[in-house]
PDB file of C-alpha atoms in Angstrom:
ATOM      1  CA  UNK A 128       2.183  11.916   7.031  1.00 63.00           C
ATOM      2  CA  UNK A 129      -0.344   9.556   5.420  1.00 71.00           C
ATOM      3  CA  UNK A 130      -3.309  11.204   3.710  1.00 77.00           C
ATOM      4  CA  UNK A 131      -6.805   9.698   3.402  1.00 90.00           C
ATOM      5  CA  UNK A 132      -7.633   9.428  -0.291  1.00 93.00           C
ATOM      6  CA  UNK A 133     -10.688   7.147  -0.217  1.00 96.00           C
ATOM      7  CA  UNK A 134     -13.410   6.141   2.212  1.00 96.00           C
ATOM      8  CA  UNK A 135     -15.842   3.315   1.470  1.00 97.00           C
ATOM      9  CA  UNK A 136     -18.691   1.731   3.404  1.00 95.00           C
ATOM     10  CA  UNK A 137     -20.060  -1.810   3.281  1.00 95.00           C
ATOM     11  CA  UNK A 138     -23.576  -2.183   1.837  1.00 96.00           C
ATOM     12  CA  UNK A 139     -25.077  -2.621   5.319  1.00 95.00           C
ATOM     13  CA  UNK A 140     -22.989   0.238   6.799  1.00 92.00           C
ATOM     14  CA  UNK A 141     -21.262  -1.959   9.376  1.00 91.00           C
ATOM     15  CA  UNK A 142     -17.745  -1.496   7.996  1.00 93.00           C
ATOM     16  CA  UNK A 143     -16.174   1.816   7.007  1.00 94.00           C
ATOM     17  CA  UNK A 144     -12.741   1.498   5.414  1.00 96.00           C
ATOM     18  CA  UNK A 145     -10.359   4.438   5.046  1.00 95.00           C
ATOM     19  CA  UNK A 146      -7.484   4.253   2.564  1.00 97.00           C
ATOM     20  CA  UNK A 147      -4.249   6.182   3.053  1.00 95.00           C
ATOM     21  CA  UNK A 148      -1.360   6.877   0.707  1.00 92.00           C
ATOM     22  CA  UNK A 149       2.160   6.950   2.092  1.00 85.00           C
ATOM     23  CA  UNK A 150       5.518   7.845   0.622  1.00 83.00           C
ATOM     24  CA  UNK A 151       8.901   7.385   2.287  1.00 77.00           C
ATOM     25  CA  UNK A 152      10.651   9.712  -0.120  1.00 77.00           C
ATOM     26  CA  UNK A 153      13.789   9.141  -2.157  1.00 77.00           C
ATOM     27  CA  UNK A 154      15.225   6.494   0.180  1.00 74.00           C
ATOM     28  CA  UNK A 155      12.030   4.465   0.563  1.00 77.00           C
ATOM     29  CA  UNK A 156       8.964   3.377  -1.297  1.00 81.00           C
ATOM     30  CA  UNK A 157       5.309   4.372  -1.562  1.00 87.00           C
ATOM     31  CA  UNK A 158       1.993   2.586  -1.297  1.00 91.00           C
ATOM     32  CA  UNK A 159      -1.430   2.403   0.270  1.00 93.00           C
ATOM     33  CA  UNK A 160      -2.825   1.048   3.495  1.00 94.00           C
ATOM     34  CA  UNK A 161      -6.364   0.585   4.728  1.00 95.00           C
ATOM     35  CA  UNK A 162      -7.996   0.397   8.115  1.00 94.00           C
ATOM     36  CA  UNK A 163     -11.521   0.103   9.389  1.00 89.00           C
ATOM     37  CA  UNK A 164     -13.124   1.535  12.480  1.00 81.00           C
ATOM     38  CA  UNK A 165     -13.507  -0.799  15.418  1.00 67.00           C
ATOM     39  CA  UNK A 166     -15.282  -0.317  18.719  1.00 65.00           C
ATOM     40  CA  UNK A 167     -14.928   3.062  20.403  1.00 69.00           C
ATOM     41  CA  UNK A 168     -11.986   4.939  18.853  1.00 72.00           C
ATOM     42  CA  UNK A 169      -9.927   1.876  17.845  1.00 82.00           C
ATOM     43  CA  UNK A 170      -8.972   1.122  14.249  1.00 86.00           C
ATOM     44  CA  UNK A 171      -7.752  -2.093  12.661  1.00 89.00           C
ATOM     45  CA  UNK A 172      -5.177  -2.188   9.873  1.00 91.00           C
ATOM     46  CA  UNK A 173      -6.312  -4.623   7.199  1.00 94.00           C
ATOM     47  CA  UNK A 174      -4.393  -3.862   3.998  1.00 95.00           C
ATOM     48  CA  UNK A 175      -0.877  -2.834   2.941  1.00 94.00           C
ATOM     49  CA  UNK A 176       0.376  -2.702  -0.635  1.00 94.00           C
ATOM     50  CA  UNK A 177       3.632  -1.195  -1.826  1.00 90.00           C
ATOM     51  CA  UNK A 178       4.236   0.577  -5.135  1.00 89.00           C
ATOM     52  CA  UNK A 179       0.636   1.496  -5.865  1.00 92.00           C
ATOM     53  CA  UNK A 180      -1.245   4.756  -5.474  1.00 90.00           C
ATOM     54  CA  UNK A 181      -4.824   3.624  -6.143  1.00 93.00           C
ATOM     55  CA  UNK A 182      -7.409   1.313  -4.628  1.00 96.00           C
ATOM     56  CA  UNK A 183      -9.947  -0.462  -6.813  1.00 97.00           C
ATOM     57  CA  UNK A 184     -12.586  -1.406  -4.229  1.00 98.00           C
ATOM     58  CA  UNK A 185     -15.585  -3.658  -4.790  1.00 98.00           C
ATOM     59  CA  UNK A 186     -17.885  -4.927  -2.062  1.00 98.00           C
ATOM     60  CA  UNK A 187     -18.865  -8.546  -2.762  1.00 98.00           C
ATOM     61  CA  UNK A 188     -21.328  -8.707   0.154  1.00 98.00           C
ATOM     62  CA  UNK A 189     -21.834  -7.013   3.540  1.00 96.00           C
ATOM     63  CA  UNK A 190     -18.491  -8.214   4.945  1.00 96.00           C
ATOM     64  CA  UNK A 191     -16.349  -9.242   1.952  1.00 97.00           C
ATOM     65  CA  UNK A 192     -14.379  -6.669   0.003  1.00 97.00           C
ATOM     66  CA  UNK A 193     -12.046  -6.898  -2.975  1.00 98.00           C
ATOM     67  CA  UNK A 194      -9.164  -4.410  -2.956  1.00 97.00           C
ATOM     68  CA  UNK A 195      -6.995  -4.352  -6.087  1.00 97.00           C
ATOM     69  CA  UNK A 196      -8.065  -7.946  -6.761  1.00 97.00           C
ATOM     70  CA  UNK A 197      -7.303  -9.201  -3.230  1.00 96.00           C
ATOM     71  CA  UNK A 198     -10.410 -10.505  -1.450  1.00 97.00           C
ATOM     72  CA  UNK A 199     -10.795 -10.038   2.315  1.00 96.00           C
ATOM     73  CA  UNK A 200     -13.552 -11.389   4.543  1.00 96.00           C
ATOM     74  CA  UNK A 201     -13.640  -8.769   7.290  1.00 94.00           C
ATOM     75  CA  UNK A 202     -15.964 -10.877   9.464  1.00 93.00           C
ATOM     76  CA  UNK A 203     -13.184 -13.498   9.618  1.00 94.00           C
ATOM     77  CA  UNK A 204     -10.501 -10.890  10.332  1.00 91.00           C
ATOM     78  CA  UNK A 205      -8.658 -11.423   7.063  1.00 93.00           C
ATOM     79  CA  UNK A 206      -5.816  -9.052   6.147  1.00 93.00           C
ATOM     80  CA  UNK A 207      -3.524  -8.535   3.169  1.00 95.00           C
ATOM     81  CA  UNK A 208      -0.025  -7.149   2.894  1.00 91.00           C
ATOM     82  CA  UNK A 209       3.635  -7.467   3.544  1.00 66.00           C
ATOM     83  CA  UNK A 210       3.389  -6.258   7.160  1.00 68.00           C
ATOM     84  CA  UNK A 211       1.184  -9.164   8.225  1.00 58.00           C
ATOM     85  CA  UNK A 212       2.611 -12.557   9.108  1.00 57.00           C
ATOM     86  CA  UNK A 213       0.791 -15.682   8.054  1.00 51.00           C
ATOM     87  CA  UNK A 214      -1.777 -16.560  10.710  1.00 46.00           C
ATOM     88  CA  UNK A 215      -1.909 -12.941  11.911  1.00 45.00           C
ATOM     89  CA  UNK A 216      -5.555 -12.634  10.798  1.00 45.00           C
TER      90      UNK A 216
END
C-alpha cells in the first residue's frame, strides 16, 4: 500500500500535491508517484519515477513545479513518468 511521505502546496494554494512511495517487493521495483487534488474528490496522477525514494520539490511559480529536476506546468496538464504516453498530458 502506498504511503504519503510529502505534501506540498503551490504559492497561491491552488495546487496541493501529495507524494507516495511504493515498493513491489523482491520481484518488482520501488519509486514515487505524485497526484494533485482536482474538483470534488477526484485526483490526478502527474508524476511517476522508479528507483527513487525522495522528492526534491521546488515551486517555480503558482502553477509550475520542479520535481527531482523535472519541470511540470500543471496549468497545461503536464505529466512526467514511465506510465504516461507521449501526448497523454
